[in-house]
Coordinates of C-alpha atoms and ligand atoms in Angstrom, one line a residue:
M1 CA -90.9 -23.1 8.8
E2 CA -88.5 -20.8 6.7
K3 CA -85.3 -20.8 6.9
I4 CA -84.1 -17.0 7.5
I5 CA -80.7 -16.1 8.6
L6 CA -80.0 -12.4 10.5
T7 CA -76.7 -11.2 11.3
G8 CA -74.7 -7.9 11.4
D9 CA -71.6 -6.2 12.4
R10 CA -70.9 -2.6 13.9
P11 CA -69.5 -0.1 11.7
T12 CA -66.8 1.2 13.5
G13 CA -64.1 0.1 11.3
K14 CA -63.2 -1.3 7.6
L15 CA -63.7 -5.3 7.7
H16 CA -60.2 -7.2 7.9
L17 CA -59.4 -10.8 7.1
G18 CA -60.2 -11.7 10.3
H19 CA -63.7 -10.6 9.6
Y20 CA -63.7 -12.6 6.6
V21 CA -62.5 -15.9 8.3
G22 CA -64.6 -15.9 11.1
S23 CA -67.8 -14.9 9.3
L24 CA -68.0 -13.2 5.8
K25 CA -66.5 -16.5 3.7
R26 CA -69.0 -18.5 5.8
R27 CA -72.2 -16.1 4.9
V28 CA -71.3 -16.4 1.0
E29 CA -71.5 -20.0 1.2
L30 CA -74.6 -19.8 3.2
Q31 CA -76.1 -17.2 0.1
N32 CA -74.9 -19.4 -2.4
S33 CA -76.0 -22.7 -0.7
G34 CA -79.9 -22.5 -2.0
E35 CA -81.0 -23.7 1.3
Y36 CA -82.4 -20.1 3.2
D37 CA -85.1 -18.9 2.1
K38 CA -84.3 -15.5 3.4
I39 CA -80.8 -13.6 4.2
Y40 CA -80.6 -9.8 6.3
I41 CA -77.4 -8.5 6.5
M42 CA -77.8 -5.9 8.7
I43 CA -75.2 -2.2 9.0
A44 CA -75.7 -2.0 12.9
D45 CA -74.8 1.6 13.2
A46 CA -77.6 2.9 16.2
Q47 CA -75.3 -0.3 17.7
A48 CA -72.4 1.1 17.2
L49 CA -73.5 4.4 18.6
T50 CA -74.4 3.2 21.9
D51 CA -70.6 3.3 22.8
N52 CA -69.5 5.5 19.8
F53 CA -72.0 8.3 20.4
D54 CA -69.9 11.0 20.5
D55 CA -68.1 10.7 16.8
P56 CA -71.5 10.0 14.3
D57 CA -68.8 10.8 11.7
K58 CA -66.9 7.8 12.3
I59 CA -69.9 5.6 12.0
R60 CA -71.1 7.2 8.7
D61 CA -68.3 6.9 7.2
N62 CA -67.8 3.2 7.9
I63 CA -70.8 2.6 6.6
I64 CA -70.1 2.7 3.2
E65 CA -67.0 0.9 4.1
V66 CA -68.4 -2.1 5.1
A67 CA -71.0 -1.8 2.2
L68 CA -68.2 -1.7 0.2
D69 CA -66.8 -4.9 1.8
Y70 CA -69.6 -6.6 1.9
L71 CA -70.5 -6.3 -1.9
S72 CA -66.9 -7.2 -2.3
V73 CA -66.5 -10.3 -0.7
G74 CA -69.7 -11.5 -2.8
L75 CA -72.5 -11.0 -0.9
D76 CA -75.2 -10.3 -3.7
P77 CA -77.9 -8.0 -3.1
A78 CA -80.1 -10.0 -5.5
K79 CA -79.7 -12.8 -2.7
S80 CA -78.8 -11.0 0.3
N81 CA -81.3 -8.2 1.7
L82 CA -78.3 -5.4 3.0
F83 CA -79.8 -2.9 5.3
I84 CA -79.0 0.2 8.0
Q85 CA -80.4 -0.7 11.0
S86 CA -81.3 2.6 12.3
A87 CA -82.8 3.3 9.4
V88 CA -85.8 0.9 10.6
P89 CA -87.1 2.7 13.4
E90 CA -89.6 -0.8 14.0
L91 CA -86.5 -2.3 15.8
T92 CA -86.5 0.7 17.9
E93 CA -90.1 0.0 18.9
L94 CA -89.8 -3.2 19.2
T95 CA -86.9 -2.9 21.8
F96 CA -88.9 -0.6 23.9
Y97 CA -91.6 -3.0 24.9
Y98 CA -89.0 -5.9 24.7
M99 CA -87.3 -3.8 27.8
N100 CA -90.2 -4.7 30.0
M101 CA -88.9 -8.2 30.0
V102 CA -85.8 -8.3 31.3
T103 CA -83.9 -7.1 34.5
V104 CA -81.1 -5.3 35.5
A105 CA -79.2 -7.8 37.1
R106 CA -80.0 -10.2 33.7
L107 CA -78.4 -7.5 32.0
E108 CA -75.8 -7.0 34.6
R109 CA -74.8 -11.1 34.6
N110 CA -74.6 -11.0 30.7
P111 CA -71.0 -12.1 30.1
T112 CA -70.2 -10.2 26.7
I113 CA -71.3 -6.8 28.6
K114 CA -69.5 -7.4 31.7
T115 CA -66.2 -7.6 29.4
E116 CA -67.3 -4.6 27.1
I117 CA -67.9 -2.8 29.7
Q118 CA -64.2 -3.1 31.2
L119 CA -62.8 -2.9 28.0
R120 CA -64.5 0.2 26.8
N121 CA -63.6 2.0 30.8
F122 CA -67.3 2.2 31.2
E123 CA -67.2 1.3 35.6
V124 CA -67.6 4.3 36.6
G125 CA -71.0 5.1 34.4
I126 CA -72.4 3.2 31.8
P127 CA -74.4 4.8 29.2
V128 CA -78.5 3.1 29.3
G129 CA -78.3 2.6 25.6
F130 CA -75.3 0.7 25.9
F131 CA -75.9 -1.2 28.2
T132 CA -79.2 -2.5 26.8
Y133 CA -78.2 -2.9 23.3
P134 CA -78.7 -7.0 23.7
I135 CA -82.3 -6.3 24.2
S136 CA -82.4 -4.1 21.2
Q137 CA -80.2 -7.3 19.1
T138 CA -82.9 -9.2 20.3
S139 CA -85.0 -7.0 18.2
D140 CA -82.9 -7.2 15.2
I141 CA -83.4 -10.9 15.2
T142 CA -86.6 -11.1 15.7
A143 CA -88.2 -8.6 13.8
F144 CA -87.3 -10.8 10.7
K145 CA -87.8 -13.9 12.5
A146 CA -84.7 -15.2 11.9
T147 CA -84.3 -19.2 12.7
V148 CA -80.2 -18.7 12.3
V149 CA -78.1 -16.4 13.4
P150 CA -74.5 -16.7 12.1
V151 CA -71.7 -14.8 15.2
G152 CA -68.9 -15.2 16.6
E153 CA -68.6 -17.2 19.9
D154 CA -68.3 -14.1 21.9
Q155 CA -72.1 -13.4 20.5
L156 CA -73.5 -16.3 22.4
P157 CA -74.6 -14.9 25.5
M158 CA -76.9 -12.4 23.1
L159 CA -78.4 -15.4 21.4
E160 CA -79.2 -16.5 25.1
Q161 CA -80.7 -13.5 25.7
A162 CA -82.4 -13.0 22.7
R163 CA -84.1 -16.6 23.2
E164 CA -84.8 -15.8 26.4
I165 CA -87.0 -12.7 25.2
V166 CA -88.8 -14.9 22.7
R167 CA -89.8 -17.2 25.5
K168 CA -91.2 -14.8 27.6
F169 CA -93.0 -12.5 25.1
N170 CA -94.8 -15.6 23.7
A171 CA -95.6 -16.9 27.4
T172 CA -96.7 -13.4 28.4
Y173 CA -99.1 -12.7 25.7
N174 CA -100.0 -16.1 25.0
C175 CA -98.7 -16.5 21.3
D176 CA -96.1 -17.9 19.1
V177 CA -96.0 -14.4 17.2
L178 CA -92.1 -14.4 18.1
V179 CA -89.5 -17.1 17.1
E180 CA -86.4 -18.2 19.0
P181 CA -83.2 -18.4 16.7
K182 CA -79.9 -20.4 17.0
A183 CA -76.4 -19.4 16.6
M184 CA -74.3 -20.7 14.2
I185 CA -70.7 -20.3 15.0
P186 CA -67.4 -21.2 13.2
E187 CA -66.4 -24.3 13.3
N188 CA -63.0 -24.7 13.8
A189 CA -60.6 -22.9 16.0
I190 CA -58.7 -20.3 13.7
C191 CA -61.7 -19.2 12.2
C192 CA -63.1 -18.1 15.9
R193 CA -59.6 -16.2 16.7
L194 CA -57.4 -15.1 13.7
P195 CA -54.7 -13.5 15.4
G196 CA -53.6 -10.0 14.5
T197 CA -50.2 -10.1 12.3
D198 CA -47.9 -8.9 15.6
G199 CA -49.5 -12.5 16.9
T200 CA -51.4 -11.0 19.5
A201 CA -54.6 -12.5 20.2
K202 CA -56.9 -10.9 18.0
M203 CA -56.9 -8.5 14.7
S204 CA -57.8 -5.0 16.5
K205 CA -57.8 -1.7 14.8
S206 CA -56.2 0.1 17.6
L207 CA -53.5 -2.4 18.0
G208 CA -52.8 -1.7 14.4
N209 CA -52.5 -5.1 13.3
C210 CA -54.8 -5.9 10.6
I211 CA -55.1 -6.7 7.2
Y212 CA -57.9 -5.2 5.6
L213 CA -59.8 -6.7 2.7
S214 CA -59.4 -3.0 1.2
D215 CA -56.0 -3.6 1.3
S216 CA -53.6 -3.3 -1.4
E217 CA -51.1 -5.5 -2.8
E218 CA -48.1 -3.9 -1.6
E219 CA -49.9 -3.2 1.8
V220 CA -50.8 -6.7 2.2
N221 CA -46.8 -7.8 1.3
R222 CA -45.6 -5.4 3.5
K223 CA -47.5 -6.6 6.7
V224 CA -46.6 -9.8 6.1
M225 CA -43.4 -9.0 5.9
T226 CA -43.7 -7.3 10.0
M227 CA -45.7 -10.5 10.7
F228 CA -44.7 -12.4 14.0
T229 CA -43.2 -15.8 13.6
D230 CA -40.9 -17.5 16.3
P231 CA -38.5 -15.3 18.1
N232 CA -35.9 -18.4 19.2
H233 CA -35.7 -18.9 14.8
I234 CA -32.9 -16.9 14.5
Q235 CA -30.7 -18.6 11.8
I236 CA -32.2 -20.7 9.0
S237 CA -31.0 -23.7 10.5
D238 CA -32.8 -23.1 13.4
P239 CA -35.1 -25.9 14.2
G240 CA -38.6 -23.5 14.2
K241 CA -42.0 -23.5 16.2
V242 CA -44.9 -24.3 14.2
E243 CA -47.1 -23.1 17.1
G244 CA -47.9 -19.9 17.7
N245 CA -46.4 -19.0 15.0
T246 CA -48.6 -16.3 13.2
V247 CA -47.5 -17.2 9.2
F248 CA -48.4 -20.6 10.0
T249 CA -51.2 -19.9 11.6
Y250 CA -52.5 -17.7 8.6
L251 CA -51.3 -20.6 6.3
D252 CA -53.7 -23.1 8.4
A253 CA -56.2 -20.2 7.7
F254 CA -55.9 -19.6 4.0
S255 CA -53.3 -22.4 2.1
T256 CA -54.4 -25.2 0.0
D257 CA -53.1 -27.6 -2.0
S258 CA -53.3 -25.9 -4.9
D259 CA -51.3 -22.7 -3.8
F260 CA -48.7 -25.6 -3.1
A261 CA -48.9 -26.6 -6.6
E262 CA -48.7 -23.0 -7.7
F263 CA -46.5 -21.3 -5.7
L264 CA -44.4 -23.3 -3.6
P265 CA -44.0 -26.9 -5.4
D266 CA -41.2 -28.1 -3.5
Y267 CA -43.9 -28.6 -0.9
K268 CA -46.9 -31.1 -1.6
N269 CA -48.7 -29.3 1.0
L270 CA -48.5 -27.7 4.8
D271 CA -47.9 -30.4 6.7
E272 CA -44.4 -31.1 4.4
L273 CA -43.8 -27.4 4.9
K274 CA -43.9 -27.5 8.8
D275 CA -42.3 -30.7 8.8
H276 CA -39.4 -28.8 7.2
Y277 CA -39.6 -25.7 9.6
R278 CA -39.5 -27.6 12.7
R279 CA -36.6 -29.7 11.5
G280 CA -34.9 -26.5 10.9
G281 CA -33.1 -25.3 7.3
L282 CA -36.5 -23.2 6.2
G283 CA -36.3 -19.4 6.7
D284 CA -39.1 -17.6 7.5
V285 CA -38.5 -14.8 4.4
K286 CA -39.7 -18.0 1.9
I287 CA -42.5 -19.0 4.0
K288 CA -43.8 -15.4 4.2
K289 CA -43.1 -15.2 0.6
F290 CA -45.5 -17.7 -0.1
L291 CA -48.1 -16.4 2.6
Q292 CA -47.8 -13.0 0.5
K293 CA -49.0 -14.7 -2.6
V294 CA -51.8 -17.0 -0.8
L295 CA -53.0 -13.5 0.8
N296 CA -53.3 -12.1 -2.7
R297 CA -54.8 -15.1 -4.3
E298 CA -57.5 -15.0 -2.0
L299 CA -57.6 -11.1 -2.0
A300 CA -57.7 -10.7 -5.6
P301 CA -60.6 -11.2 -7.1
I302 CA -62.1 -9.3 -3.6
R303 CA -60.4 -6.3 -4.7
E304 CA -61.5 -6.5 -8.2
R305 CA -64.9 -6.3 -7.1
R306 CA -64.3 -3.8 -4.7
A307 CA -62.8 -1.4 -7.5
V308 CA -66.3 -1.6 -9.5
F309 CA -68.3 -0.8 -6.6
E310 CA -66.4 2.2 -5.4
K311 CA -66.4 3.9 -8.9
D312 CA -70.3 4.0 -8.4
I313 CA -70.8 5.1 -5.4
P314 CA -74.0 6.3 -5.2
A315 CA -74.8 2.7 -6.6
V316 CA -73.8 2.0 -3.3
Y317 CA -76.0 4.1 -1.2
E318 CA -79.5 2.4 -3.6
I319 CA -78.4 -1.1 -2.8
L320 CA -78.6 -0.3 0.9
K321 CA -81.7 2.2 0.7
K322 CA -83.5 -0.7 -1.3
G323 CA -82.3 -3.4 1.1
T324 CA -83.9 -1.1 3.9
D325 CA -87.0 -0.7 2.7
A326 CA -87.7 -4.4 2.1
A327 CA -86.3 -4.7 5.4
R328 CA -88.4 -2.2 7.1
A329 CA -91.5 -3.6 5.6
T330 CA -90.9 -7.2 7.3
A331 CA -89.9 -5.5 10.6
A332 CA -93.3 -3.6 10.0
V333 CA -95.7 -6.8 9.6
T334 CA -93.9 -8.5 13.1
L335 CA -94.4 -5.1 14.6
A336 CA -97.9 -5.2 14.1
E337 CA -98.4 -8.8 15.3
V338 CA -96.3 -7.9 18.6
K339 CA -99.0 -5.3 19.2
E340 CA -101.7 -7.2 18.0
A341 CA -100.5 -10.2 20.6
M342 CA -100.0 -7.4 23.6
R343 CA -103.8 -6.0 22.7
I344 CA -102.1 -2.3 21.9
N345 CA -102.9 -2.3 18.6
Y346 CA -106.1 0.1 19.6
F347 CA -106.7 1.3 15.9
E348 CA -107.1 -2.1 14.3
D349 CA -109.1 -3.8 16.7
D350 CA -112.7 -3.3 15.7
E351 CA -114.4 -5.1 18.4
L352 CA -112.3 -2.5 21.1
I353 CA -114.6 0.4 20.5
R354 CA -117.9 -1.9 20.8
S355 CA -116.7 -3.8 23.9
Q356 CA -115.4 -0.4 25.6
Q357 CA -118.8 1.0 25.2
A358 CA -120.6 -2.3 26.3
R359 CA -118.4 -1.8 29.3
F360 CA -119.6 2.0 30.1
N361 CA -123.5 0.8 29.1
A362 CA -123.4 -1.9 31.6
Ligands
LIG401 N1 -73.2 -7.4 18.0 C1 -72.9 -8.3 17.1 C2 -71.2 -7.8 16.6 O1 -70.8 -6.8 17.5 C3 -73.5 -7.0 15.4 C4 -74.7 -7.2 15.6 C5 -75.9 -6.4 15.7 C6 -75.8 -8.5 15.4 N2 -76.7 -6.9 15.8 C7 -76.9 -8.1 15.3 C8 -75.2 -9.6 15.0 C9 -77.6 -9.0 15.2 C10 -76.5 -10.8 14.9 C11 -77.8 -10.4 15.3 O2 -70.5 -8.3 16.3

């Protein structure tokens, strides 16, 4: 069986370091591993509209931001098919048929939907489109017969729902048209949840605690200087805490031994730096300056690539257009198979007219 990846992001904002460690970096590695037959990366604008229907301009503007972020981290359109969800109408049609295989109660039990309803104050009235987005996400995945779906942990309920729909479809129509996907989640805890610069649980635009992939060197430096550390580490000589200290969490996620050799040769590695911080005698400014260099080392090539693509925005849209055309062609094949399995492919079914005539002659 072919190994096929599909994943995507809602274009509600520019992508940040949390996205980078949580998914983008891995996607580029998967892309370059050569182990996958096909890779689809989708900009999920239709899904983003399920809770932003009154602000389509936000989605419209962020499509190009996300595309630039993708290209600048090294997703290569020659290897990864980048496309826009709403421009593949076959996905919507699949969703309409899958809806019949899911109960309202089942959607209500979806833990991700539950928390998102609370977050968005939808308790008073849940938009139907939003409520059913797990079904639409199943279409995204199954249209491409994806076997592997790299996502954050919060998406596991979506994958479970997708697997259920696949099983139900194949059993109901006695076929093996749809493929059960597997989730691929980040390997370590920091990658699952990089805290914001203020030390709160997660980077989020509304909290203003993000470092964006598109931030300049100066912006990154400024944001690092405001980062939350250990509030009880007041004098340099005080012993400091490493756990829950955001600067160290970021160093855990990004620093390498060669960063120490290059930028902070007094220490061999992060363990030595942590030991010194715990003992006391190491100031926050020194570790922050080091983190600035580490982050900018990681971000410099990303910024360089972004600058090149920003100069030719029409070419970026052309990449999306090409990817979308290819995605549509694939989704159309699956949709045709789905309709054949459901026996609603009336005009492609040569037997149909003859057998209906026979029924009326009888
Ligand atoms: N729901 C995903 C998110 O919020 C985005 C998404 C839409 C997606 N369709 C998908 C992810 C299909 C994986 C597969 O991050």
